């Protein structure tokens, strides 16, 4: 696809040069470009456009990154532009296909990986890594694994998170639970939720979020789609209705029926608000929200964190990284693409990664970032973050924890959330709801695969 585009571009460029040449021959009064003008043109910095989806503190941090890079690299100037949430940004990118109006670099959420690879719009960062002999061993292996598909790194990880358990240590003490021993299994979580429930009020809550279901699969070391989670070959079937899914949703529904777990809908903001208001004693949320939750707890209660729970009979597993990565678009000049790579390398340096982590709460992708004093100070201030780091490092190396790969992931996540709602609202059994959703996802995968050129 890329070669075809380049061929068309070359023909158009040749035609344009002929027109320019012809016009030049008829305009005898035209003046040649002076050497000084040529030198000035050559000295112009390479301009890069970076589309991102970070708002609030994330956008402020991104603007600072671009500003610092521009100050230290006068030959390359990066303009960061917010394009809305991940879905909105990706839709804008699709609309720009076939034109030069798109970005040089784009931040895309992790579940957009397969689409970006199949689109033919990117130059894999592996190309630059190989050319530069860039040392990948300096980066977090559990993060790199997610974005390495077909043996190559297509995008550079940027903002990375995973889900952890948040709990109120004071409420644990009052309920007779050990505040230094958070629940590690489904069974322990259920027992803790029962102990925390009082006066008819549930003791815990977790949002109806498809990302959580993906994580529960990985924590049972269970693939989400076939063909090695879509990594040994293109996925053709959803495994949502397998034992891992049915077991998880049965556990979830049981707690709802026993009124020990509340259903506050799809938004993690709502469960976080209930947790920091001490309406519940436990919840699940992303590590990216840790600082917000710490500040929400304030002096009201002591905050504890723990690993994502999994069934007692699950012997190994782990979490899948969330967040997003940076892609270099291939419809730009080689000079622009090289400049984009220089910027991406800058973002991966320990100093930049440490500051980024402190400003946003996302994991640093570079291991040496933990040696930076600014990050050491932040870890001392927010010791709960160590849980997230330990959980990432404790994850098994498998196709399950590397994450599923499919081109219809955004749609699949919505279907999963619909299935969870169906069960929690008493409109179907876990097996029935997951069977229906798995069939819909499998059908969508087939439709998608039929559109991808081999």
Short mmCIF file of C-alpha atoms in Angstrom, two decimals:
data_model
loop_
_atom_site.label_atom_id
_atom_site.label_comp_id
_atom_site.label_asym_id
_atom_site.label_seq_id
_atom_site.Cartn_x
_atom_site.Cartn_y
_atom_site.Cartn_z
CA UNK A 1 0.00 0.00 0.00
CA UNK A 2 2.81 2.35 0.94
CA UNK A 3 4.71 1.68 -2.33
CA UNK A 4 1.58 2.37 -4.37
CA UNK A 5 1.12 5.71 -2.57
CA UNK A 6 4.74 6.62 -3.15
CA UNK A 7 4.44 5.73 -6.82
CA UNK A 8 1.43 8.00 -7.22
CA UNK A 9 3.19 10.74 -5.33
CA UNK A 10 6.28 10.48 -7.56
CA UNK A 11 4.17 10.73 -10.74
CA UNK A 12 2.32 13.75 -9.37
CA UNK A 13 5.59 15.35 -8.37
CA UNK A 14 7.08 14.73 -11.82
CA UNK A 15 4.06 16.32 -13.49
CA UNK A 16 4.27 19.29 -11.16
CA UNK A 17 7.97 19.76 -11.97
CA UNK A 18 7.18 19.82 -15.69
CA UNK A 19 4.60 22.55 -15.14
CA UNK A 20 7.03 24.55 -13.04
CA UNK A 21 9.76 24.10 -15.64
CA UNK A 22 7.46 25.24 -18.47
CA UNK A 23 6.30 28.27 -16.54
CA UNK A 24 9.90 29.11 -15.69
CA UNK A 25 10.86 29.09 -19.37
CA UNK A 26 8.22 31.67 -20.27
CA UNK A 27 9.06 34.06 -17.42
CA UNK A 28 12.30 35.71 -18.47
CA UNK A 29 12.08 38.28 -15.66
CA UNK A 30 12.23 35.66 -12.92
CA UNK A 31 15.23 35.98 -10.64
CA UNK A 32 17.32 33.01 -9.53
CA UNK A 33 17.38 32.19 -5.83
CA UNK A 34 20.48 33.67 -4.27
CA UNK A 35 22.96 31.62 -2.25
CA UNK A 36 21.98 33.53 0.88
CA UNK A 37 18.31 32.73 0.30
CA UNK A 38 19.13 29.06 -0.23
CA UNK A 39 21.16 28.98 2.98
CA UNK A 40 18.29 30.64 4.87
CA UNK A 41 15.82 28.08 3.50
CA UNK A 42 18.14 25.25 4.46
CA UNK A 43 18.42 26.68 7.97
CA UNK A 44 14.65 26.62 8.50
CA UNK A 45 13.77 24.18 11.30
CA UNK A 46 11.80 21.04 10.51
CA UNK A 47 8.23 21.58 11.68
CA UNK A 48 6.39 18.66 13.30
CA UNK A 49 2.76 18.34 14.25
CA UNK A 50 1.94 16.05 17.18
CA UNK A 51 -1.66 14.99 17.67
CA UNK A 52 -2.48 13.90 21.20
CA UNK A 53 -5.46 13.08 23.43
CA UNK A 54 -4.28 14.31 26.81
CA UNK A 55 -6.42 16.88 28.60
CA UNK A 56 -6.01 18.62 31.95
CA UNK A 57 -2.72 17.88 33.69
CA UNK A 58 -1.72 15.56 30.84
CA UNK A 59 -2.06 18.30 28.22
CA UNK A 60 -0.10 20.73 30.40
CA UNK A 61 2.68 18.15 30.72
CA UNK A 62 2.69 17.46 26.97
CA UNK A 63 2.96 21.15 26.15
CA UNK A 64 5.90 21.39 28.52
CA UNK A 65 7.60 18.42 26.85
CA UNK A 66 7.25 20.04 23.42
CA UNK A 67 8.45 23.40 24.73
CA UNK A 68 11.53 21.90 26.40
CA UNK A 69 12.40 19.90 23.29
CA UNK A 70 12.01 22.93 21.02
CA UNK A 71 14.31 24.96 23.24
CA UNK A 72 17.03 22.31 23.12
CA UNK A 73 16.56 21.39 19.44
CA UNK A 74 16.34 24.60 17.37
CA UNK A 75 16.53 22.56 14.15
CA UNK A 76 13.25 20.76 14.98
CA UNK A 77 10.10 22.44 16.27
CA UNK A 78 7.19 20.39 17.59
CA UNK A 79 3.64 21.70 17.80
CA UNK A 80 1.42 19.64 20.11
CA UNK A 81 -2.29 19.76 19.24
CA UNK A 82 -5.10 18.26 21.31
CA UNK A 83 -7.48 16.32 19.06
CA UNK A 84 -10.07 15.16 21.57
CA UNK A 85 -10.35 11.75 23.21
CA UNK A 86 -8.67 8.73 21.66
CA UNK A 87 -11.69 7.76 19.56
CA UNK A 88 -12.10 11.30 18.26
CA UNK A 89 -8.44 11.64 17.38
CA UNK A 90 -8.39 8.31 15.53
CA UNK A 91 -11.52 9.27 13.57
CA UNK A 92 -9.85 12.54 12.56
CA UNK A 93 -6.81 10.59 11.40
CA UNK A 94 -9.01 8.33 9.27
CA UNK A 95 -10.63 11.41 7.74
CA UNK A 96 -7.19 12.79 6.84
CA UNK A 97 -6.15 9.65 4.93
CA UNK A 98 -5.10 10.43 1.37
CA UNK A 99 -4.08 13.99 2.23
CA UNK A 100 -1.18 15.77 3.91
CA UNK A 101 -3.42 17.38 6.51
CA UNK A 102 -2.70 14.77 9.16
CA UNK A 103 0.02 14.78 11.82
CA UNK A 104 3.66 13.75 11.72
CA UNK A 105 3.25 11.95 15.06
CA UNK A 106 0.05 10.70 16.65
CA UNK A 107 -0.74 9.29 20.07
CA UNK A 108 -3.06 6.28 19.70
CA UNK A 109 -4.55 4.21 22.51
CA UNK A 110 -3.37 0.65 22.92
CA UNK A 111 -6.49 -0.94 21.42
CA UNK A 112 -5.92 0.97 18.18
CA UNK A 113 -2.62 -0.86 17.55
CA UNK A 114 -3.91 -3.42 15.03
CA UNK A 115 -5.73 -0.80 12.98
CA UNK A 116 -2.65 1.43 12.83
CA UNK A 117 -0.47 -1.44 11.61
CA UNK A 118 -3.00 -2.56 8.99
CA UNK A 119 -3.68 0.99 7.81
CA UNK A 120 -0.39 1.25 5.93
CA UNK A 121 -0.10 4.82 7.25
CA UNK A 122 2.88 4.32 9.56
CA UNK A 123 6.61 3.79 9.46
CA UNK A 124 7.36 1.28 12.24
CA UNK A 125 9.73 2.75 14.83
CA UNK A 126 11.62 -0.54 14.51
CA UNK A 127 13.06 0.85 11.25
CA UNK A 128 14.69 3.71 13.14
CA UNK A 129 15.67 1.48 16.05
CA UNK A 130 17.56 -0.84 13.71
CA UNK A 131 19.20 2.03 11.83
CA UNK A 132 20.29 3.80 15.02
CA UNK A 133 21.08 0.60 16.91
CA UNK A 134 18.86 2.04 19.63
CA UNK A 135 19.13 -0.04 22.82
CA UNK A 136 15.66 -1.39 23.61
CA UNK A 137 16.92 -3.09 26.77
CA UNK A 138 16.75 0.30 28.51
CA UNK A 139 12.96 0.21 28.23
CA UNK A 140 10.47 -1.70 30.40
CA UNK A 141 10.20 -5.20 28.84
CA UNK A 142 6.60 -5.74 29.97
CA UNK A 143 5.59 -2.53 28.21
CA UNK A 144 7.61 -3.21 25.06
CA UNK A 145 6.02 -6.68 24.78
CA UNK A 146 2.57 -5.20 24.25
CA UNK A 147 3.58 -3.08 21.27
CA UNK A 148 5.87 -5.67 19.67
CA UNK A 149 3.84 -7.45 17.00
CA UNK A 150 5.23 -9.75 14.30
CA UNK A 151 8.67 -9.32 15.83
CA UNK A 152 8.88 -5.56 15.55
CA UNK A 153 8.01 -2.48 17.53
CA UNK A 154 5.54 -0.47 15.51
CA UNK A 155 5.10 2.42 17.94
CA UNK A 156 7.00 3.81 20.88
CA UNK A 157 5.12 3.42 24.18
CA UNK A 158 4.36 6.79 25.73
CA UNK A 159 1.76 6.86 28.52
CA UNK A 160 1.32 3.53 30.27
CA UNK A 161 -0.89 2.39 33.14
CA UNK A 162 -2.49 -0.71 34.64
CA UNK A 163 -5.40 -1.31 37.05
CA UNK A 164 -4.90 -1.79 40.77
CA UNK A 165 -7.07 -2.25 43.84
CA UNK A 166 -7.69 0.82 46.00
CA UNK A 167 -8.97 0.36 49.55
CA UNK A 168 -9.74 2.41 52.65
CA UNK A 169 -7.47 1.20 55.46
CA UNK A 170 -9.58 2.89 58.13
CA UNK A 171 -12.73 1.14 56.91
CA UNK A 172 -10.80 -2.14 56.84
CA UNK A 173 -9.85 -1.72 60.51
CA UNK A 174 -13.43 -0.87 61.48
CA UNK A 175 -14.68 -3.98 59.64
CA UNK A 176 -12.19 -6.25 61.39
CA UNK A 177 -10.04 -6.68 58.26
CA UNK A 178 -6.25 -6.51 58.17
CA UNK A 179 -5.42 -3.07 56.69
CA UNK A 180 -1.99 -4.30 55.61
CA UNK A 181 -3.32 -7.37 53.80
CA UNK A 182 -5.59 -6.39 50.89
CA UNK A 183 -7.59 -9.12 49.12
CA UNK A 184 -5.60 -10.92 46.44
CA UNK A 185 -8.25 -13.28 45.04
CA UNK A 186 -11.83 -13.08 43.84
CA UNK A 187 -12.85 -14.99 46.95
CA UNK A 188 -10.99 -12.68 49.33
CA UNK A 189 -12.38 -9.60 47.55
CA UNK A 190 -15.90 -10.97 47.95
CA UNK A 191 -15.35 -11.64 51.67
CA UNK A 192 -13.89 -8.16 52.22
CA UNK A 193 -16.82 -6.55 50.37
CA UNK A 194 -19.23 -8.43 52.70
CA UNK A 195 -17.33 -7.26 55.77
CA UNK A 196 -17.31 -3.65 54.56
CA UNK A 197 -21.02 -3.62 53.73
CA UNK A 198 -23.19 -2.18 56.48
CA UNK A 199 -26.62 -0.63 56.99
CA UNK A 200 -27.72 -1.96 53.62
CA UNK A 201 -24.90 -0.15 51.81
CA UNK A 202 -22.48 -2.13 49.57
CA UNK A 203 -18.86 -2.28 50.66
CA UNK A 204 -17.26 -1.98 47.20
CA UNK A 205 -17.84 -1.04 43.58
CA UNK A 206 -16.13 -1.31 40.22
CA UNK A 207 -17.08 0.36 36.97
CA UNK A 208 -18.56 -1.56 34.05
CA UNK A 209 -15.40 -1.08 32.03
CA UNK A 210 -14.37 -3.46 29.25
CA UNK A 211 -10.71 -2.83 30.12
CA UNK A 212 -11.28 -4.53 33.47
CA UNK A 213 -12.61 -7.67 31.78
CA UNK A 214 -9.52 -7.74 29.54
CA UNK A 215 -7.38 -7.47 32.67
CA UNK A 216 -9.27 -10.23 34.49
CA UNK A 217 -8.58 -12.55 31.53
CA UNK A 218 -4.86 -11.72 31.57
CA UNK A 219 -4.72 -12.24 35.33
CA UNK A 220 -5.96 -15.80 34.76
CA UNK A 221 -3.39 -16.17 31.98
CA UNK A 222 -6.27 -16.62 29.53
CA UNK A 223 -6.20 -15.31 25.96
CA UNK A 224 -8.97 -12.92 24.92
CA UNK A 225 -8.97 -13.94 21.25
CA UNK A 226 -7.63 -16.99 19.40
CA UNK A 227 -4.35 -17.46 17.50
CA UNK A 228 -2.18 -16.65 20.48
CA UNK A 229 -4.25 -13.60 21.41
CA UNK A 230 -3.92 -12.45 17.80
CA UNK A 231 -0.13 -12.46 18.02
CA UNK A 232 0.65 -15.75 16.26
CA UNK A 233 -1.69 -14.81 13.44
CA UNK A 234 -4.68 -12.56 12.82
CA UNK A 235 -7.40 -13.25 15.39
CA UNK A 236 -10.55 -14.83 13.96
CA UNK A 237 -12.54 -15.61 17.11
CA UNK A 238 -13.40 -13.94 20.40
CA UNK A 239 -12.82 -16.10 23.49
CA UNK A 240 -14.92 -13.85 25.71
CA UNK A 241 -17.34 -16.67 26.53
CA UNK A 242 -14.61 -19.03 27.74
CA UNK A 243 -14.23 -20.17 31.36
CA UNK A 244 -12.25 -17.06 32.36
CA UNK A 245 -15.06 -14.75 31.26
CA UNK A 246 -17.93 -16.80 32.71
CA UNK A 247 -16.13 -17.22 36.05
CA UNK A 248 -15.45 -13.48 36.30
CA UNK A 249 -18.96 -12.35 35.44
CA UNK A 250 -20.54 -14.98 37.73
CA UNK A 251 -18.40 -13.65 40.62
CA UNK A 252 -19.31 -10.07 39.74
CA UNK A 253 -23.07 -10.80 39.57
CA UNK A 254 -23.05 -12.74 42.83
CA UNK A 255 -21.71 -9.72 44.71
CA UNK A 256 -24.35 -7.50 43.09
CA UNK A 257 -27.10 -9.94 44.14
CA UNK A 258 -25.74 -10.08 47.69
CA UNK A 259 -25.67 -6.26 47.74
CA UNK A 260 -22.03 -6.21 48.76
CA UNK A 261 -20.99 -4.60 45.44
CA UNK A 262 -22.77 -1.61 43.92
CA UNK A 263 -23.33 -0.96 40.21
CA UNK A 264 -22.50 2.70 39.54
CA UNK A 265 -22.36 2.35 35.75
CA UNK A 266 -19.58 2.59 33.21
CA UNK A 267 -17.68 5.63 34.48
CA UNK A 268 -14.67 5.12 36.72
CA UNK A 269 -15.12 8.76 37.77
CA UNK A 270 -18.32 7.74 39.56
CA UNK A 271 -16.73 4.84 41.43
CA UNK A 272 -13.75 7.03 42.34
CA UNK A 273 -16.07 9.74 43.66
CA UNK A 274 -17.93 7.18 45.79
CA UNK A 275 -14.65 5.80 47.11
CA UNK A 276 -13.09 9.14 48.06
CA UNK A 277 -16.41 10.12 49.70
CA UNK A 278 -16.09 6.94 51.83
CA UNK A 279 -19.38 5.55 50.51
CA UNK A 280 -17.50 2.34 49.63
CA UNK A 281 -14.33 0.81 51.01
CA UNK A 282 -12.82 -0.75 47.85
CA UNK A 283 -12.70 -0.08 44.14
CA UNK A 284 -10.61 -0.78 41.03
CA UNK A 285 -9.08 1.97 38.94
CA UNK A 286 -6.14 2.80 36.73
CA UNK A 287 -2.76 3.73 38.14
CA UNK A 288 -3.11 6.91 36.08
CA UNK A 289 -5.72 8.05 38.61
CA UNK A 290 -3.59 7.35 41.67
CA UNK A 291 -2.62 10.92 42.45
CA UNK A 292 -6.23 12.08 42.09
CA UNK A 293 -7.37 9.35 44.47
CA UNK A 294 -4.59 10.08 46.97
CA UNK A 295 -5.55 13.74 46.97
CA UNK A 296 -9.24 12.80 47.22
CA UNK A 297 -8.53 10.70 50.30
CA UNK A 298 -6.51 13.55 51.78
CA UNK A 299 -6.60 13.55 55.57
CA UNK A 300 -9.97 11.77 55.63
CA UNK A 301 -8.58 8.24 55.55
CA UNK A 302 -5.45 6.20 54.92
CA UNK A 303 -5.30 4.87 51.39
CA UNK A 304 -4.10 1.36 50.61
CA UNK A 305 -3.36 -0.26 47.25
CA UNK A 306 -3.11 -3.86 46.13
CA UNK A 307 -2.74 -6.06 43.06
CA UNK A 308 -5.72 -6.73 40.82
CA UNK A 309 -7.52 -9.77 42.31
CA UNK A 310 -7.80 -13.07 40.42
CA UNK A 311 -9.46 -16.45 41.10
CA UNK A 312 -7.78 -18.52 43.82
CA UNK A 313 -7.18 -21.37 41.37
CA UNK A 314 -5.43 -19.13 38.82
CA UNK A 315 -1.77 -20.07 39.20
CA UNK A 316 -0.21 -17.29 37.18
CA UNK A 317 -1.08 -14.27 35.11
CA UNK A 318 -0.64 -10.55 35.29
CA UNK A 319 -1.85 -7.27 33.89
CA UNK A 320 -1.90 -5.85 30.40
CA UNK A 321 -0.57 -2.32 29.92
CA UNK A 322 -3.06 0.37 29.09
CA UNK A 323 -2.53 3.87 27.78
CA UNK A 324 -1.13 4.83 24.40
CA UNK A 325 1.90 4.94 22.13
CA UNK A 326 3.34 7.24 19.46
CA UNK A 327 3.28 6.46 15.73
CA UNK A 328 5.30 8.09 12.96
CA UNK A 329 3.22 8.71 9.85
CA UNK A 330 4.70 7.62 6.52
CA UNK A 331 3.13 10.25 4.26
CA UNK A 332 5.66 12.83 5.40
CA UNK A 333 9.15 13.47 4.04
CA UNK A 334 12.09 11.40 5.20
CA UNK A 335 13.45 14.51 6.94
CA UNK A 336 10.24 14.93 8.89
CA UNK A 337 10.10 11.26 9.81
CA UNK A 338 13.71 11.35 11.02
CA UNK A 339 12.93 14.47 13.03
CA UNK A 340 9.92 12.69 14.52
CA UNK A 341 12.19 9.85 15.60
CA UNK A 342 14.60 12.31 17.24
CA UNK A 343 11.70 13.71 19.23
CA UNK A 344 10.48 10.25 20.23
CA UNK A 345 14.00 9.32 21.39
CA UNK A 346 14.06 12.47 23.47
CA UNK A 347 10.77 11.51 25.12
CA UNK A 348 12.24 8.13 26.09
CA UNK A 349 15.22 9.58 27.99
CA UNK A 350 15.31 8.91 31.75
CA UNK A 351 15.08 12.59 32.70
CA UNK A 352 12.04 13.24 30.50
CA UNK A 353 10.33 10.01 31.55
CA UNK A 354 10.83 10.79 35.23
CA UNK A 355 9.31 14.25 34.87
CA UNK A 356 6.45 12.88 32.75
CA UNK A 357 5.66 10.23 35.37
CA UNK A 358 5.68 12.76 38.21
CA UNK A 359 3.45 15.17 36.28
CA UNK A 360 0.88 12.58 35.17
CA UNK A 361 1.10 9.39 37.23
CA UNK A 362 1.85 7.21 34.21
CA UNK A 363 4.62 4.62 34.32
CA UNK A 364 8.02 5.69 33.00
CA UNK A 365 8.83 3.48 30.02
CA UNK A 366 12.56 3.78 30.71
CA UNK A 367 13.86 1.78 33.68
CA UNK A 368 16.62 4.30 34.47
CA UNK A 369 13.94 6.91 35.16
CA UNK A 370 13.54 5.38 38.62
CA UNK A 371 17.09 6.51 39.41
CA UNK A 372 16.15 10.15 38.85
CA UNK A 373 15.82 12.08 42.11
CA UNK A 374 12.58 13.74 41.08
CA UNK A 375 10.95 10.32 40.67
CA UNK A 376 12.50 8.96 43.86
CA UNK A 377 11.00 11.91 45.74
CA UNK A 378 7.63 11.31 44.12
CA UNK A 379 7.68 7.60 45.03
CA UNK A 380 8.41 8.58 48.62
CA UNK A 381 5.49 11.00 48.57
CA UNK A 382 3.15 8.48 46.93
CA UNK A 383 4.31 5.05 48.18
CA UNK A 384 1.07 3.51 46.85
CA UNK A 385 2.54 3.80 43.36
CA UNK A 386 5.07 1.09 44.22
CA UNK A 387 2.19 -1.40 44.09
CA UNK A 388 1.68 -0.60 40.43
CA UNK A 389 5.38 -0.99 39.64
CA UNK A 390 5.58 -4.31 41.50
CA UNK A 391 2.46 -5.61 39.78
CA UNK A 392 3.84 -4.73 36.34
CA UNK A 393 7.11 -6.51 37.08
CA UNK A 394 5.34 -9.54 38.56
CA UNK A 395 3.29 -10.19 35.43
CA UNK A 396 4.05 -13.47 33.66
CA UNK A 397 5.52 -13.36 30.15
CA UNK A 398 2.73 -14.83 28.02
CA UNK A 399 0.43 -14.06 25.12
CA UNK A 400 -2.32 -13.34 27.66
CA UNK A 401 -0.37 -10.63 29.50
CA UNK A 402 1.08 -9.27 26.25
CA UNK A 403 -2.47 -8.22 25.37
CA UNK A 404 -4.97 -9.14 22.69
CA UNK A 405 -4.58 -7.83 19.14
CA UNK A 406 -7.63 -7.24 16.94
CA UNK A 407 -8.69 -4.52 14.55
CA UNK A 408 -12.15 -4.06 16.09
CA UNK A 409 -11.04 -3.64 19.69
CA UNK A 410 -12.91 -0.37 20.36
CA UNK A 411 -16.18 -1.94 19.16
CA UNK A 412 -15.44 -5.15 21.09
CA UNK A 413 -14.94 -3.23 24.32
CA UNK A 414 -18.37 -1.62 23.94
CA UNK A 415 -19.99 -5.02 23.33
CA UNK A 416 -18.35 -6.43 26.43
CA UNK A 417 -19.66 -3.57 28.54
CA UNK A 418 -23.13 -4.18 27.14
CA UNK A 419 -22.90 -7.87 28.08
CA UNK A 420 -21.83 -7.03 31.63
CA UNK A 421 -24.76 -4.61 31.98
CA UNK A 422 -27.17 -7.27 30.72
CA UNK A 423 -26.07 -9.69 33.44
CA UNK A 424 -25.87 -7.18 36.29
CA UNK A 425 -29.38 -5.97 35.42
CA UNK A 426 -30.70 -9.53 35.61
CA UNK A 427 -31.52 -9.78 31.91
CA UNK A 428 -29.45 -12.88 31.15
CA UNK A 429 -26.97 -15.36 32.57
CA UNK A 430 -23.21 -14.81 32.30
CA UNK A 431 -22.89 -17.63 29.75
CA UNK A 432 -25.78 -16.35 27.60
CA UNK A 433 -24.61 -12.75 27.59
CA UNK A 434 -20.99 -13.62 26.86
CA UNK A 435 -21.99 -16.11 24.13
CA UNK A 436 -23.97 -13.38 22.38
CA UNK A 437 -21.22 -10.78 22.72
CA UNK A 438 -18.51 -13.22 21.61
CA UNK A 439 -20.49 -14.03 18.45
CA UNK A 440 -20.92 -10.34 17.62
CA UNK A 441 -17.22 -9.67 18.17
CA UNK A 442 -16.23 -12.68 16.07
CA UNK A 443 -18.49 -11.46 13.25
CA UNK A 444 -16.94 -7.99 13.42
CA UNK A 445 -13.43 -9.49 13.36
CA UNK A 446 -14.35 -11.42 10.18
CA UNK A 447 -15.68 -8.26 8.54
CA UNK A 448 -12.55 -6.37 9.47
CA UNK A 449 -10.17 -9.11 8.32
CA UNK A 450 -11.88 -9.21 4.93
CA UNK A 451 -10.98 -5.53 4.38
CA UNK A 452 -7.29 -5.92 5.20
CA UNK A 453 -5.06 -6.35 2.17
CA UNK A 454 -2.65 -9.26 2.49
#
